[in-house]
mmCIF file of C-alpha atoms in Angstrom:
data_model
loop_
_atom_site.group_PDB
_atom_site.id
_atom_site.type_symbol
_atom_site.label_atom_id
_atom_site.label_comp_id
_atom_site.label_asym_id
_atom_site.label_seq_id
_atom_site.Cartn_x
_atom_site.Cartn_y
_atom_site.Cartn_z
ATOM 1 C CA UNK A 8 167.124 66.323 107.661
ATOM 2 C CA UNK A 9 164.599 66.133 110.480
ATOM 3 C CA UNK A 10 164.408 63.055 112.700
ATOM 4 C CA UNK A 11 161.322 60.871 112.640
ATOM 5 C CA UNK A 12 160.127 60.574 116.208
ATOM 6 C CA UNK A 13 157.078 59.054 117.866
ATOM 7 C CA UNK A 14 154.855 60.933 120.281
ATOM 8 C CA UNK A 15 154.247 58.975 123.417
ATOM 9 C CA UNK A 16 150.525 58.860 124.079
ATOM 10 C CA UNK A 17 149.736 59.662 127.718
ATOM 11 C CA UNK A 18 146.080 58.641 127.290
ATOM 12 C CA UNK A 19 146.587 55.033 126.163
ATOM 13 C CA UNK A 20 144.648 53.652 129.127
ATOM 14 C CA UNK A 21 141.063 53.488 127.872
ATOM 15 C CA UNK A 22 138.367 53.968 130.518
ATOM 16 C CA UNK A 23 135.311 54.107 128.318
ATOM 17 C CA UNK A 24 133.885 56.675 125.892
ATOM 18 C CA UNK A 25 131.243 58.157 128.175
ATOM 19 C CA UNK A 26 132.282 60.503 131.007
ATOM 20 C CA UNK A 27 128.743 61.017 132.329
ATOM 21 C CA UNK A 28 125.899 58.900 133.694
ATOM 22 C CA UNK A 29 123.431 58.816 130.754
ATOM 23 C CA UNK A 30 120.416 58.131 132.952
ATOM 24 C CA UNK A 31 120.982 61.370 134.812
ATOM 25 C CA UNK A 32 120.165 63.235 131.605
ATOM 26 C CA UNK A 33 117.473 60.908 130.345
ATOM 27 C CA UNK A 34 119.816 59.405 127.778
ATOM 28 C CA UNK A 35 120.045 55.793 126.707
ATOM 29 C CA UNK A 36 122.931 53.699 125.340
ATOM 30 C CA UNK A 37 123.417 53.002 122.452
ATOM 31 C CA UNK A 38 120.808 55.510 121.208
ATOM 32 C CA UNK A 39 122.950 58.518 122.305
ATOM 33 C CA UNK A 40 125.492 57.539 119.611
ATOM 34 C CA UNK A 41 122.867 57.361 116.922
ATOM 35 C CA UNK A 42 120.667 60.459 116.842
ATOM 36 C CA UNK A 43 121.626 64.104 116.695
ATOM 37 C CA UNK A 44 119.597 65.365 119.613
ATOM 38 C CA UNK A 45 121.043 62.810 122.010
ATOM 39 C CA UNK A 46 124.568 63.412 120.725
ATOM 40 C CA UNK A 47 124.174 67.110 121.499
ATOM 41 C CA UNK A 48 122.840 66.441 125.012
ATOM 42 C CA UNK A 49 125.743 64.063 125.638
ATOM 43 C CA UNK A 50 128.559 66.414 124.654
ATOM 44 C CA UNK A 51 126.965 69.378 126.446
ATOM 45 C CA UNK A 52 126.536 67.301 129.618
ATOM 46 C CA UNK A 53 130.112 66.008 129.348
ATOM 47 C CA UNK A 54 131.450 69.550 129.115
ATOM 48 C CA UNK A 55 129.259 70.801 131.970
ATOM 49 C CA UNK A 56 130.433 67.980 134.243
ATOM 50 C CA UNK A 57 134.062 68.856 133.688
ATOM 51 C CA UNK A 58 134.790 66.276 130.981
ATOM 52 C CA UNK A 59 135.890 67.167 127.467
ATOM 53 C CA UNK A 60 135.338 70.942 127.108
ATOM 54 C CA UNK A 61 135.214 70.503 123.350
ATOM 55 C CA UNK A 62 131.824 69.676 121.892
ATOM 56 C CA UNK A 63 133.226 67.002 119.676
ATOM 57 C CA UNK A 64 131.227 64.846 117.290
ATOM 58 C CA UNK A 65 131.245 61.928 116.669
ATOM 59 C CA UNK A 66 131.944 60.605 120.099
ATOM 60 C CA UNK A 67 133.281 57.271 118.832
ATOM 61 C CA UNK A 68 135.933 56.340 116.295
ATOM 62 C CA UNK A 69 134.123 54.217 113.665
ATOM 63 C CA UNK A 70 131.712 56.699 112.105
ATOM 64 C CA UNK A 71 133.572 57.083 108.807
ATOM 65 C CA UNK A 72 134.195 53.387 108.353
ATOM 66 C CA UNK A 73 130.513 52.776 109.066
ATOM 67 C CA UNK A 74 129.523 55.326 106.497
ATOM 68 C CA UNK A 75 131.416 53.520 103.744
ATOM 69 C CA UNK A 76 130.328 50.051 104.648
ATOM 70 C CA UNK A 77 131.534 48.800 108.033
ATOM 71 C CA UNK A 78 129.104 46.789 110.147
ATOM 72 C CA UNK A 79 128.923 48.138 113.671
ATOM 73 C CA UNK A 80 128.039 46.608 117.065
ATOM 74 C CA UNK A 81 125.720 48.867 119.129
ATOM 75 C CA UNK A 82 125.240 47.806 122.687
ATOM 76 C CA UNK A 83 125.681 49.077 126.264
ATOM 77 C CA UNK A 84 129.437 48.383 126.406
ATOM 78 C CA UNK A 85 131.722 51.201 127.610
ATOM 79 C CA UNK A 86 133.737 50.755 124.407
ATOM 80 C CA UNK A 87 130.897 52.267 122.404
ATOM 81 C CA UNK A 88 130.136 51.511 118.751
ATOM 82 C CA UNK A 89 132.775 49.201 117.254
ATOM 83 C CA UNK A 90 133.476 46.875 114.315
ATOM 84 C CA UNK A 91 131.429 43.744 114.135
ATOM 85 C CA UNK A 92 133.077 41.712 111.381
ATOM 86 C CA UNK A 93 135.391 42.326 108.462
ATOM 87 C CA UNK A 94 133.289 43.381 105.495
ATOM 88 C CA UNK A 95 135.981 42.823 102.898
ATOM 89 C CA UNK A 96 138.444 39.947 102.558
ATOM 90 C CA UNK A 97 141.209 42.043 100.905
ATOM 91 C CA UNK A 98 142.231 45.674 100.983
ATOM 92 C CA UNK A 99 141.628 45.884 97.241
ATOM 93 C CA UNK A 100 137.870 45.390 97.845
ATOM 94 C CA UNK A 101 137.818 48.694 99.761
ATOM 95 C CA UNK A 102 137.995 50.407 96.373
ATOM 96 C CA UNK A 103 134.554 48.939 95.564
ATOM 97 C CA UNK A 104 132.842 50.221 98.700
ATOM 98 C CA UNK A 105 130.461 53.205 98.298
ATOM 99 C CA UNK A 106 132.099 56.611 98.761
ATOM 100 C CA UNK A 107 131.505 58.658 101.899
ATOM 101 C CA UNK A 108 128.140 60.378 101.922
ATOM 102 C CA UNK A 109 127.496 62.892 104.769
ATOM 103 C CA UNK A 110 123.782 62.781 104.028
ATOM 104 C CA UNK A 111 123.536 59.029 104.696
ATOM 105 C CA UNK A 112 122.992 57.123 107.909
ATOM 106 C CA UNK A 113 124.570 58.063 111.208
ATOM 107 C CA UNK A 114 126.968 60.520 109.509
ATOM 108 C CA UNK A 115 123.914 62.549 108.549
ATOM 109 C CA UNK A 116 122.936 62.679 112.264
ATOM 110 C CA UNK A 117 126.439 63.772 113.176
ATOM 111 C CA UNK A 118 126.173 66.637 110.698
ATOM 112 C CA UNK A 119 122.736 67.519 112.117
ATOM 113 C CA UNK A 120 124.232 67.507 115.632
ATOM 114 C CA UNK A 121 126.945 69.951 114.572
ATOM 115 C CA UNK A 122 124.233 72.260 113.104
ATOM 116 C CA UNK A 123 122.155 72.025 116.293
ATOM 117 C CA UNK A 124 125.183 73.008 118.421
ATOM 118 C CA UNK A 125 125.923 75.938 116.111
ATOM 119 C CA UNK A 126 122.318 77.099 116.373
ATOM 120 C CA UNK A 127 122.651 77.120 120.151
ATOM 121 C CA UNK A 128 125.611 79.467 119.836
ATOM 122 C CA UNK A 129 128.174 76.797 120.648
ATOM 123 C CA UNK A 130 131.469 75.906 118.958
ATOM 124 C CA UNK A 131 131.073 72.341 117.575
ATOM 125 C CA UNK A 132 134.140 70.287 116.770
ATOM 126 C CA UNK A 133 134.315 67.536 114.141
ATOM 127 C CA UNK A 134 136.480 64.492 114.911
ATOM 128 C CA UNK A 135 137.821 62.480 111.995
ATOM 129 C CA UNK A 136 140.062 59.415 111.977
ATOM 130 C CA UNK A 137 142.741 58.588 109.448
ATOM 131 C CA UNK A 138 143.731 55.881 107.032
ATOM 132 C CA UNK A 139 144.437 52.953 109.357
ATOM 133 C CA UNK A 140 141.695 53.692 111.885
ATOM 134 C CA UNK A 141 139.213 53.742 109.002
ATOM 135 C CA UNK A 142 140.525 50.596 107.257
ATOM 136 C CA UNK A 143 140.688 48.793 110.599
ATOM 137 C CA UNK A 144 136.914 49.114 110.773
ATOM 138 C CA UNK A 145 136.647 47.223 107.472
ATOM 139 C CA UNK A 146 139.447 44.579 107.529
ATOM 140 C CA UNK A 147 142.026 43.124 109.893
ATOM 141 C CA UNK A 148 145.038 45.355 110.499
ATOM 142 C CA UNK A 149 147.579 42.622 109.672
ATOM 143 C CA UNK A 150 146.063 42.188 106.265
ATOM 144 C CA UNK A 151 146.253 45.913 105.657
ATOM 145 C CA UNK A 152 149.991 46.061 106.448
ATOM 146 C CA UNK A 153 150.760 42.936 104.472
ATOM 147 C CA UNK A 154 148.909 43.935 101.309
ATOM 148 C CA UNK A 155 150.264 47.484 101.382
ATOM 149 C CA UNK A 156 153.797 46.187 101.777
ATOM 150 C CA UNK A 157 153.413 43.798 98.850
ATOM 151 C CA UNK A 158 151.623 46.212 96.522
ATOM 152 C CA UNK A 159 152.675 49.924 96.708
ATOM 153 C CA UNK A 160 150.267 50.814 93.861
ATOM 154 C CA UNK A 161 147.351 49.333 95.791
ATOM 155 C CA UNK A 162 148.460 51.320 98.897
ATOM 156 C CA UNK A 163 148.390 54.538 96.856
ATOM 157 C CA UNK A 164 144.984 53.772 95.333
ATOM 158 C CA UNK A 165 143.406 52.951 98.664
ATOM 159 C CA UNK A 166 145.065 55.969 100.304
ATOM 160 C CA UNK A 167 143.626 58.223 97.605
ATOM 161 C CA UNK A 168 140.182 56.716 98.102
ATOM 162 C CA UNK A 169 140.182 57.177 101.892
ATOM 163 C CA UNK A 170 141.619 60.675 101.508
ATOM 164 C CA UNK A 171 138.648 61.581 99.284
ATOM 165 C CA UNK A 172 136.274 60.198 101.872
ATOM 166 C CA UNK A 173 137.865 62.213 104.688
ATOM 167 C CA UNK A 174 137.865 65.436 102.639
ATOM 168 C CA UNK A 175 134.214 64.920 101.795
ATOM 169 C CA UNK A 176 133.026 64.587 105.367
ATOM 170 C CA UNK A 177 135.314 67.384 106.653
ATOM 171 C CA UNK A 178 133.915 69.797 104.103
ATOM 172 C CA UNK A 179 130.382 68.761 105.111
ATOM 173 C CA UNK A 180 131.213 69.303 108.776
ATOM 174 C CA UNK A 181 132.621 72.724 108.001
ATOM 175 C CA UNK A 182 129.479 73.612 106.107
ATOM 176 C CA UNK A 183 127.412 72.440 109.076
ATOM 177 C CA UNK A 184 129.278 74.791 111.387
ATOM 178 C CA UNK A 185 132.517 73.175 112.609
ATOM 179 C CA UNK A 186 135.476 75.534 112.647
ATOM 180 C CA UNK A 187 137.804 73.033 114.289
ATOM 181 C CA UNK A 188 138.513 69.512 113.035
ATOM 182 C CA UNK A 189 140.477 67.079 115.132
ATOM 183 C CA UNK A 190 142.433 64.363 113.281
ATOM 184 C CA UNK A 191 143.923 61.175 114.712
ATOM 185 C CA UNK A 192 145.008 57.784 113.480
ATOM 186 C CA UNK A 193 146.041 55.681 116.437
ATOM 187 C CA UNK A 194 146.240 52.497 114.404
ATOM 188 C CA UNK A 195 148.753 54.186 112.110
ATOM 189 C CA UNK A 196 151.260 55.494 114.701
ATOM 190 C CA UNK A 197 154.959 54.804 114.383
ATOM 191 C CA UNK A 198 154.757 52.542 117.381
ATOM 192 C CA UNK A 199 152.332 50.287 115.353
ATOM 193 C CA UNK A 200 153.568 50.457 111.761
ATOM 194 C CA UNK A 201 157.226 51.332 112.306
ATOM 195 C CA UNK A 202 159.290 54.281 111.020
ATOM 196 C CA UNK A 203 160.010 52.899 107.574
ATOM 197 C CA UNK A 204 156.380 52.290 106.817
ATOM 198 C CA UNK A 205 155.425 55.596 108.440
ATOM 199 C CA UNK A 206 157.502 57.431 105.861
ATOM 200 C CA UNK A 207 155.504 55.746 103.072
ATOM 201 C CA UNK A 208 152.232 56.739 104.766
ATOM 202 C CA UNK A 209 153.312 60.350 104.933
ATOM 203 C CA UNK A 210 154.149 60.375 101.224
ATOM 204 C CA UNK A 211 151.086 58.635 99.904
ATOM 205 C CA UNK A 212 148.443 59.703 102.371
ATOM 206 C CA UNK A 213 149.046 62.058 105.294
ATOM 207 C CA UNK A 214 150.808 64.923 103.516
ATOM 208 C CA UNK A 215 148.490 64.847 100.443
ATOM 209 C CA UNK A 216 145.474 64.794 102.824
ATOM 210 C CA UNK A 217 146.624 67.838 104.750
ATOM 211 C CA UNK A 218 147.554 69.694 101.551
ATOM 212 C CA UNK A 219 144.097 69.077 100.132
ATOM 213 C CA UNK A 220 142.361 70.166 103.337
ATOM 214 C CA UNK A 221 144.511 73.320 103.309
ATOM 215 C CA UNK A 222 143.335 74.040 99.768
ATOM 216 C CA UNK A 223 139.681 73.329 100.241
ATOM 217 C CA UNK A 224 138.733 74.354 103.775
ATOM 218 C CA UNK A 225 137.767 77.969 104.495
ATOM 219 C CA UNK A 226 140.604 80.138 105.861
ATOM 220 C CA UNK A 227 139.150 80.219 109.365
ATOM 221 C CA UNK A 228 138.798 76.445 109.735
ATOM 222 C CA UNK A 229 141.556 74.774 111.741
ATOM 223 C CA UNK A 230 142.862 71.188 111.795
ATOM 224 C CA UNK A 231 144.280 69.844 115.017
ATOM 225 C CA UNK A 232 146.379 66.699 114.389
ATOM 226 C CA UNK A 233 147.216 64.159 117.052
ATOM 227 C CA UNK A 234 150.936 64.759 117.666
ATOM 228 C CA UNK A 235 151.693 61.261 116.409
ATOM 229 C CA UNK A 236 150.611 62.543 112.967
ATOM 230 C CA UNK A 237 152.079 66.017 113.414
ATOM 231 C CA UNK A 238 155.517 64.593 114.340
ATOM 232 C CA UNK A 239 155.364 62.261 111.322
ATOM 233 C CA UNK A 240 154.974 65.258 109.000
ATOM 234 C CA UNK A 241 157.794 67.257 110.560
ATOM 235 C CA UNK A 242 160.008 64.216 110.842
ATOM 236 C CA UNK A 243 159.674 63.557 107.148
ATOM 237 C CA UNK A 244 160.480 67.208 106.235
ATOM 238 C CA UNK A 245 156.905 67.852 105.073
ATOM 239 C CA UNK A 246 156.178 70.544 107.685
ATOM 240 C CA UNK A 247 157.789 72.834 110.217
ATOM 241 C CA UNK A 248 156.942 73.841 113.804
ATOM 242 C CA UNK A 249 156.101 77.508 114.194
ATOM 243 C CA UNK A 250 155.051 79.578 117.165
ATOM 244 C CA UNK A 251 152.921 82.648 117.993
ATOM 245 C CA UNK A 252 151.965 84.371 121.170
ATOM 246 C CA UNK A 253 148.770 83.209 122.793
ATOM 247 C CA UNK A 254 146.282 84.608 125.302
ATOM 248 C CA UNK A 255 147.015 83.030 128.644
ATOM 249 C CA UNK A 256 143.449 83.439 129.787
ATOM 250 C CA UNK A 257 141.939 81.498 126.908
ATOM 251 C CA UNK A 258 141.806 77.761 126.413
ATOM 252 C CA UNK A 259 144.212 76.291 123.856
ATOM 253 C CA UNK A 260 141.617 75.636 121.185
ATOM 254 C CA UNK A 261 140.265 79.182 121.569
ATOM 255 C CA UNK A 262 143.709 80.550 120.825
ATOM 256 C CA UNK A 263 143.939 78.324 117.775
ATOM 257 C CA UNK A 264 140.612 79.542 116.404
ATOM 258 C CA UNK A 265 141.505 83.187 116.904
ATOM 259 C CA UNK A 266 145.016 82.989 115.342
ATOM 260 C CA UNK A 267 144.745 83.854 111.630
ATOM 261 C CA UNK A 268 148.234 82.474 110.795
ATOM 262 C CA UNK A 269 147.354 79.037 112.158
ATOM 263 C CA UNK A 270 145.825 76.349 109.965
ATOM 264 C CA UNK A 271 147.352 73.151 111.447
ATOM 265 C CA UNK A 272 148.376 72.261 114.962
ATOM 266 C CA UNK A 273 149.849 69.017 116.213
ATOM 267 C CA UNK A 274 152.127 69.485 119.174
ATOM 268 C CA UNK A 275 149.534 68.921 121.893
ATOM 269 C CA UNK A 276 147.230 65.963 122.480
ATOM 270 C CA UNK A 277 143.682 66.316 121.190
ATOM 271 C CA UNK A 278 142.429 65.624 124.720
ATOM 272 C CA UNK A 279 144.322 68.676 126.088
ATOM 273 C CA UNK A 280 142.746 71.265 123.796
ATOM 274 C CA UNK A 281 140.613 72.572 126.625
ATOM 275 C CA UNK A 282 143.634 73.384 128.865
ATOM 276 C CA UNK A 283 145.218 76.777 129.358
ATOM 277 C CA UNK A 284 148.873 76.503 128.476
ATOM 278 C CA UNK A 285 149.804 80.157 128.315
ATOM 279 C CA UNK A 286 152.839 81.739 126.678
ATOM 280 C CA UNK A 287 153.537 80.427 123.196
ATOM 281 C CA UNK A 288 151.227 78.654 120.818
ATOM 282 C CA UNK A 289 153.068 76.094 118.665
ATOM 283 C CA UNK A 290 151.545 75.163 115.347
ATOM 284 C CA UNK A 291 152.500 73.334 112.155
ATOM 285 C CA UNK A 292 153.110 74.900 108.730
ATOM 286 C CA UNK A 293 153.133 72.601 105.721
ATOM 287 C CA UNK A 294 155.965 72.864 103.219
#
């Protein structure tokens, strides 16, 4: 039996979403979060200035929640787009929200941005957030935990619904040109929800989500999980760590994209995918 461990986040100190001076590139906040052309300029400028080498869209964390009904504050704050108010009073009401639609609103602009990057010969990356990050954009976190704990059937129903939303936008991002998807769910880490609840999340949401992505994504598309999620899968005996040799001269994400045996990774932070580790490439294989 594997041991359920947490991954200590080394990037917990938030210093703002933007790593560039928007005015230097003729960009404006918050517009650069909202339209495809400005998103593309932003991620290219960030890479060129030595920031994130991955051309990752969306830049913020609330895009999926917004797509299914969250109200979002857009201003000049360094925190970027964020939840305005709770749009539902109970988790059960999430089931009545419209399903994810990649052709609607800002999500459509994100997909357009991925296509624009692909047309430029770049390697766009799609960033998706998990169950709790998404729900936290709709309702208070304490209500989520409380209602899930009291009603396991509701937890499963909502997990299934959010899983369907995530799969929908991931498939759309793949079609638009993304071969790498990064997944994280900071609000659902063991340090937040505890090990006992984490096991329930793996059973009803995380493992079924990754199994479905494995079945539906094209063979060459990779999913990079935050290690908090990767360790939850291996700690619950739902996956195993594997390793393969990597090219020391390539960045970590380039090795992942070129390794045919790799579908899932989750031993390295999403923010370190542009580093050159060298030696062995560790990845995750679902059971």
